[in-house]
Short mmCIF file of C-alpha atoms and ligand atoms in Angstrom, two decimals:
data_model
loop_
_atom_site.label_atom_id
_atom_site.label_comp_id
_atom_site.label_asym_id
_atom_site.label_seq_id
_atom_site.Cartn_x
_atom_site.Cartn_y
_atom_site.Cartn_z
CA MET D 1 0.00 0.00 0.00
CA SER D 2 2.79 2.49 0.82
CA ALA D 3 4.15 2.28 -2.73
CA GLN D 4 0.69 3.22 -4.03
CA CYS D 5 0.78 6.22 -1.63
CA GLY D 6 3.98 7.36 -3.33
CA LYS D 7 2.45 6.94 -6.78
CA ASN D 8 -0.63 8.93 -5.78
CA VAL D 9 1.38 11.80 -4.29
CA ARG D 10 3.72 12.02 -7.27
CA LEU D 11 1.00 11.73 -9.91
CA SER D 12 -0.98 14.51 -8.19
CA ARG D 13 1.97 16.83 -8.85
CA ILE D 14 1.49 16.23 -12.58
CA ILE D 15 -2.29 15.77 -12.95
CA LYS D 16 -3.67 18.42 -10.62
CA LYS D 17 -6.36 17.43 -8.13
CA SER D 18 -8.27 20.72 -8.45
CA THR D 19 -9.09 20.24 -12.15
CA GLY D 20 -8.12 16.61 -12.79
CA LYS D 21 -5.95 17.92 -15.64
CA SER D 22 -2.32 18.47 -16.56
CA VAL D 23 -0.51 20.95 -18.74
CA SER D 24 2.85 19.30 -19.21
CA VAL D 25 5.58 19.83 -21.76
CA ALA D 26 7.53 17.20 -23.68
CA PHE D 27 11.12 18.43 -23.93
CA ASP D 28 12.90 15.19 -24.82
CA HIS D 29 13.47 15.71 -28.56
CA GLY D 30 17.24 16.11 -28.31
CA LEU D 31 17.54 12.50 -27.17
CA ASP D 32 16.06 11.05 -30.36
CA ASP D 33 16.35 13.83 -32.94
CA GLY D 34 19.31 15.97 -31.86
CA PRO D 35 19.34 19.77 -31.89
CA MET D 36 16.29 21.43 -33.41
CA LEU D 37 14.32 24.64 -33.17
CA GLY D 38 13.31 25.02 -29.54
CA ASN D 39 15.98 22.86 -27.93
CA ILE D 40 19.30 24.31 -29.12
CA HIS D 41 19.94 25.83 -25.69
CA PRO D 42 18.09 23.58 -23.25
CA ARG D 43 18.45 25.81 -20.20
CA GLU D 44 16.89 28.77 -22.04
CA THR D 45 13.89 26.68 -23.06
CA MET D 46 13.58 25.24 -19.56
CA GLU D 47 13.45 28.78 -18.15
CA LYS D 48 10.51 29.47 -20.48
CA ILE D 49 8.77 26.24 -19.44
CA ILE D 50 9.11 27.26 -15.79
CA GLU D 51 7.97 30.84 -16.51
CA GLY D 52 4.84 29.53 -18.24
CA GLY D 53 3.88 27.39 -15.26
CA ALA D 54 3.92 23.89 -16.74
CA ASP D 55 2.75 21.16 -14.37
CA GLY D 56 5.30 18.63 -15.58
CA VAL D 57 8.18 18.40 -18.02
CA LEU D 58 9.34 15.29 -19.88
CA ILE D 59 13.14 15.23 -20.13
CA SER D 60 16.05 12.86 -20.67
CA PRO D 61 18.44 11.87 -17.87
CA GLY D 62 21.08 14.19 -19.33
CA CYS D 63 18.71 17.14 -19.44
CA ALA D 64 17.79 16.51 -15.78
CA ARG D 65 21.45 17.10 -14.96
CA ILE D 66 21.91 20.06 -17.34
CA CYS D 67 18.85 21.81 -15.87
CA ASN D 68 19.25 20.57 -12.30
CA ASP D 69 19.42 23.98 -10.59
CA LEU D 70 16.48 25.30 -12.66
CA LEU D 71 14.39 22.31 -11.62
CA CYS D 72 14.89 23.39 -7.99
CA ASP D 73 13.07 26.71 -8.60
CA ASP D 74 9.93 27.43 -6.57
CA ASN D 75 7.73 27.17 -9.65
CA ALA D 76 9.57 24.35 -11.40
CA PRO D 77 7.45 21.62 -13.00
CA SER D 78 7.46 18.01 -11.88
CA VAL D 79 10.04 15.91 -13.66
CA ILE D 80 8.85 13.09 -15.91
CA LEU D 81 11.94 11.12 -16.85
CA ARG D 82 12.21 9.46 -20.27
CA LEU D 83 13.75 6.02 -19.75
CA ASP D 84 14.10 4.92 -23.37
CA TRP D 85 15.64 5.97 -26.67
CA THR D 86 14.33 5.35 -30.16
CA ASN D 87 15.24 6.03 -33.77
CA THR D 88 11.63 5.40 -34.85
CA PHE D 89 10.99 9.06 -35.64
CA ARG D 90 14.11 9.39 -37.81
CA ALA D 91 13.36 6.28 -39.83
CA PRO D 92 12.86 5.80 -42.65
CA ASP D 93 13.36 9.20 -44.26
CA GLU D 94 16.75 10.01 -42.75
CA LEU D 95 18.53 6.72 -42.29
CA ASN D 96 16.49 4.28 -44.35
CA TYR D 97 15.92 1.87 -41.50
CA GLU D 98 13.24 -0.65 -42.30
CA GLU D 99 11.87 -0.27 -38.78
CA GLY D 100 12.75 1.79 -35.75
CA ARG D 101 14.64 0.43 -32.77
CA ASN D 102 13.99 1.19 -29.12
CA ILE D 103 16.09 0.54 -26.04
CA LEU D 104 16.12 1.39 -22.34
CA ILE D 105 18.72 4.01 -21.40
CA SER D 106 17.88 4.31 -17.70
CA ASP D 107 15.90 2.68 -14.91
CA VAL D 108 13.44 3.58 -12.19
CA GLU D 109 16.03 3.82 -9.37
CA SER D 110 18.16 6.21 -11.44
CA ALA D 111 15.07 8.28 -12.22
CA LEU D 112 14.32 8.66 -8.52
CA ALA D 113 17.95 9.64 -7.90
CA LEU D 114 17.55 12.38 -10.53
CA GLY D 115 14.44 13.77 -8.80
CA ALA D 116 11.76 12.34 -11.08
CA ASP D 117 8.10 12.30 -10.08
CA ALA D 118 7.24 9.87 -12.89
CA VAL D 119 8.95 7.71 -15.48
CA LEU D 120 7.87 7.39 -19.09
CA THR D 121 8.52 4.86 -21.86
CA PHE D 122 7.39 4.38 -25.44
CA MET D 123 5.25 1.36 -26.30
CA PHE D 124 5.35 1.00 -30.09
CA ILE D 125 3.00 -1.41 -31.76
CA GLY D 126 2.80 -2.41 -35.39
CA TYR D 127 6.30 -3.33 -36.41
CA GLU D 128 6.67 -5.79 -39.25
CA HIS D 129 8.42 -8.29 -37.02
CA SER D 130 6.20 -9.15 -34.11
CA GLU D 131 9.13 -9.89 -31.77
CA VAL D 132 9.89 -6.13 -31.76
CA GLU D 133 6.37 -5.42 -30.55
CA ALA D 134 6.74 -8.20 -27.96
CA ARG D 135 9.98 -6.62 -26.73
CA GLU D 136 8.17 -3.30 -26.36
CA ILE D 137 5.54 -4.97 -24.18
CA ALA D 138 8.20 -6.75 -22.10
CA LYS D 139 10.11 -3.47 -21.64
CA ASN D 140 6.98 -1.72 -20.37
CA ALA D 141 6.02 -4.58 -18.07
CA GLU D 142 9.53 -4.60 -16.56
CA ILE D 143 9.51 -0.84 -15.88
CA CYS D 144 5.95 -1.08 -14.61
CA ARG D 145 6.92 -3.68 -11.98
CA ALA D 146 9.91 -1.60 -10.80
CA ALA D 147 7.77 1.56 -10.65
CA ALA D 148 5.15 -0.27 -8.61
CA ARG D 149 7.79 -1.41 -6.08
CA LEU D 150 9.22 2.10 -5.67
CA GLY D 151 6.00 4.13 -5.68
CA ILE D 152 6.65 6.17 -8.80
CA PRO D 153 4.02 6.54 -11.54
CA HIS D 154 4.78 4.94 -14.90
CA ILE D 155 3.40 6.89 -17.86
CA MET D 156 3.37 4.76 -21.00
CA GLU D 157 3.47 6.23 -24.49
CA PRO D 158 1.78 3.71 -26.78
CA MET D 159 1.96 4.59 -30.45
CA ALA D 160 1.08 2.80 -33.70
CA ARG D 161 4.21 3.05 -35.81
CA GLY D 162 6.28 0.89 -38.11
CA ASN D 163 5.94 -0.24 -41.67
CA ALA D 164 3.55 -3.14 -41.17
CA LYS D 165 0.49 -2.87 -43.38
CA ARG D 166 -1.82 -2.94 -40.38
CA THR D 167 -0.32 0.24 -38.89
CA ALA D 168 1.61 2.16 -41.56
CA GLY D 169 0.10 5.62 -41.96
CA ARG D 170 -2.54 4.86 -39.35
CA GLU D 171 -1.01 6.67 -36.36
CA MET D 172 -4.28 8.52 -35.70
CA ASP D 173 -6.60 5.59 -36.36
CA PRO D 174 -9.12 5.53 -33.48
CA LYS D 175 -9.25 1.73 -33.49
CA LEU D 176 -5.47 1.40 -33.13
CA ILE D 177 -5.34 4.11 -30.46
CA ALA D 178 -8.15 2.39 -28.57
CA LEU D 179 -6.21 -0.89 -28.85
CA HIS D 180 -2.80 0.30 -27.67
CA THR D 181 -4.06 2.62 -24.92
CA ARG D 182 -6.12 -0.22 -23.47
CA MET D 183 -3.14 -2.55 -23.74
CA ALA D 184 -1.01 -0.03 -21.84
CA ALA D 185 -3.65 0.34 -19.14
CA GLU D 186 -3.92 -3.43 -18.75
CA ILE D 187 -0.12 -3.79 -18.45
CA GLY D 188 -0.34 -1.33 -15.57
CA ALA D 189 0.23 2.23 -16.84
CA ASP D 190 -0.67 4.92 -14.30
CA ALA D 191 -1.28 7.40 -17.13
CA ILE D 192 -0.83 7.47 -20.89
CA LYS D 193 0.70 9.89 -23.39
CA THR D 194 -0.52 9.22 -26.90
CA ASP D 195 -1.70 10.59 -30.24
CA TYR D 196 -4.96 12.46 -30.71
CA THR D 197 -7.33 10.95 -33.28
CA GLY D 198 -8.17 14.32 -34.82
CA ASP D 199 -11.76 14.67 -33.60
CA ALA D 200 -13.48 14.78 -30.22
CA VAL D 201 -16.15 12.19 -31.03
CA SER D 202 -13.74 9.36 -31.85
CA TYR D 203 -11.42 10.39 -29.01
CA ALA D 204 -14.25 10.20 -26.49
CA LYS D 205 -14.63 6.52 -27.45
CA VAL D 206 -10.89 5.95 -26.94
CA ILE D 207 -11.09 7.54 -23.50
CA ASP D 208 -14.22 5.58 -22.62
CA GLY D 209 -12.35 2.33 -23.25
CA CYS D 210 -9.21 3.29 -21.35
CA PRO D 211 -9.42 3.12 -17.54
CA VAL D 212 -6.40 5.37 -16.87
CA PRO D 213 -5.87 9.09 -17.59
CA ILE D 214 -4.79 10.05 -21.11
CA LEU D 215 -2.60 13.07 -21.90
CA ILE D 216 -2.30 13.87 -25.58
CA ALA D 217 0.99 14.07 -27.44
CA GLY D 218 1.34 16.97 -29.84
CA GLY D 219 3.29 15.84 -32.87
CA PRO D 220 5.00 18.23 -35.30
CA LYS D 221 4.33 21.94 -34.99
CA THR D 222 1.00 22.69 -36.61
CA SER D 223 0.75 25.19 -39.47
CA SER D 224 -1.24 27.59 -37.29
CA VAL D 225 -1.53 28.16 -33.54
CA LYS D 226 -5.30 27.77 -33.83
CA GLU D 227 -4.83 24.24 -35.15
CA SER D 228 -2.89 23.18 -32.07
CA LEU D 229 -5.40 24.89 -29.75
CA ASP D 230 -8.28 23.16 -31.56
CA MET D 231 -6.52 19.83 -31.04
CA VAL D 232 -6.12 20.50 -27.33
CA LYS D 233 -9.70 21.74 -26.93
CA GLY D 234 -11.04 18.71 -28.82
CA ALA D 235 -9.10 16.33 -26.60
CA ILE D 236 -10.22 18.06 -23.41
CA ASP D 237 -13.86 18.11 -24.57
CA ALA D 238 -13.51 14.37 -25.26
CA GLY D 239 -12.43 13.78 -21.66
CA ALA D 240 -8.63 13.72 -21.90
CA SER D 241 -6.81 14.43 -18.64
CA GLY D 242 -4.56 16.99 -20.24
CA ILE D 243 -1.63 17.46 -22.54
CA LEU D 244 2.02 16.51 -22.79
CA LEU D 245 2.88 18.67 -25.80
CA GLY D 246 6.34 19.21 -27.18
CA ARG D 247 7.09 21.07 -30.39
CA ASN D 248 3.84 23.03 -30.35
CA VAL D 249 5.07 24.57 -27.10
CA VAL D 250 8.86 24.72 -27.29
CA GLN D 251 8.81 25.94 -30.92
CA ALA D 252 6.11 28.53 -30.24
CA LYS D 253 6.85 32.24 -30.66
CA ASP D 254 6.90 32.50 -26.85
CA PRO D 255 6.76 29.09 -25.11
CA ALA D 256 5.88 30.68 -21.75
CA GLU D 257 2.89 32.54 -23.19
CA MET D 258 1.83 29.41 -25.08
CA ILE D 259 1.82 27.43 -21.83
CA ARG D 260 -0.30 30.12 -20.17
CA ALA D 261 -2.72 29.96 -23.11
CA LEU D 262 -2.92 26.19 -22.89
CA ARG D 263 -3.55 26.39 -19.16
CA ALA D 264 -6.53 28.65 -19.89
CA ILE D 265 -8.05 25.92 -22.07
CA VAL D 266 -7.06 22.85 -20.07
CA HIS D 267 -7.41 24.09 -16.48
CA GLY D 268 -9.65 27.09 -17.12
CA GLY D 269 -12.11 25.60 -19.62
CA GLU D 270 -11.74 28.58 -21.95
CA GLU D 271 -12.71 28.48 -25.62
CA VAL D 272 -10.11 28.68 -28.41
CA ASP D 273 -11.39 32.05 -29.69
CA TYR D 274 -11.06 33.58 -26.21
CA VAL D 275 -7.50 32.33 -25.88
CA LEU D 276 -6.50 33.59 -29.32
CA LYS D 277 -7.84 37.01 -28.38
CA HIS D 278 -6.29 37.28 -24.92
CA PHE D 279 -2.86 35.69 -25.30
CA ASP D 280 0.00 36.87 -27.50
CA ILE D 281 0.69 33.55 -29.19
O1 LIG O 1 7.08 11.47 -28.11
C1 LIG O 1 8.06 12.17 -28.33
C2 LIG O 1 8.18 13.54 -27.85
O2 LIG O 1 7.76 13.63 -26.55
C3 LIG O 1 7.59 14.52 -28.84
O3 LIG O 1 6.63 15.41 -28.41
P1 LIG O 1 5.87 16.27 -29.54
O4 LIG O 1 5.48 15.28 -30.62
O5 LIG O 1 4.66 16.87 -28.91
O6 LIG O 1 6.82 17.29 -30.07
#
């Protein structure tokens, strides 16, 4: 029971009790994709994330060290530590891999030592060779058991990727998202970060079939700010427990102001038009 107490306390720092929602930022791109707009100088971006008032921030073990003093600030977000690395997002366009590869780079004990309030791992489904998918499940089950022993929430990030005919190009397919989010919940996820389907009606069905909180992932920066706000509003209207957005925050004109705008929608229940009018985003 005491380990569950630890999970509850830590998860409440990320998904706030007052609204049942979270505005968290994914800032782990350097680990898989290297330097890019928004992460060239990690400490500068982290200062913006803190200024905006994010509830949680997803970072790599290295970034937890680089930003250690910033993460001790009064208003610093909770740390969600990424425990795995992947080349899935670079393949196949950059390196011509047939399929992505994924591997653990840290563990739950190390995450606690770095100050994490939660750990997070990918759970890819849909690779051509089913043993890769099986390894993904085994990886998540292993981390899940360690997290349960040590009282730290395990957020799983299930995603339909790979070249297999049954998943290729179907990342936002409501049936696949319903499948992998439910699988993650049944393995033991405390919360889930995953793709949005693109509309509130189909997402409400995903959420209805998933017994643990879902935070949406953002994906590439949208062509307009309104598009990303519409995505967030749709997910919240569908019953999502919040957001764990990356590029649409860290590549925004002003990431701090973007976080404040997102908080108005997610925690404040504001409409997109109101936010566009009242925030300089
Ligand atoms: O899942 C990977 C990263 O957390 C990316 O986040 P993003 O797609 O919202 O930029």
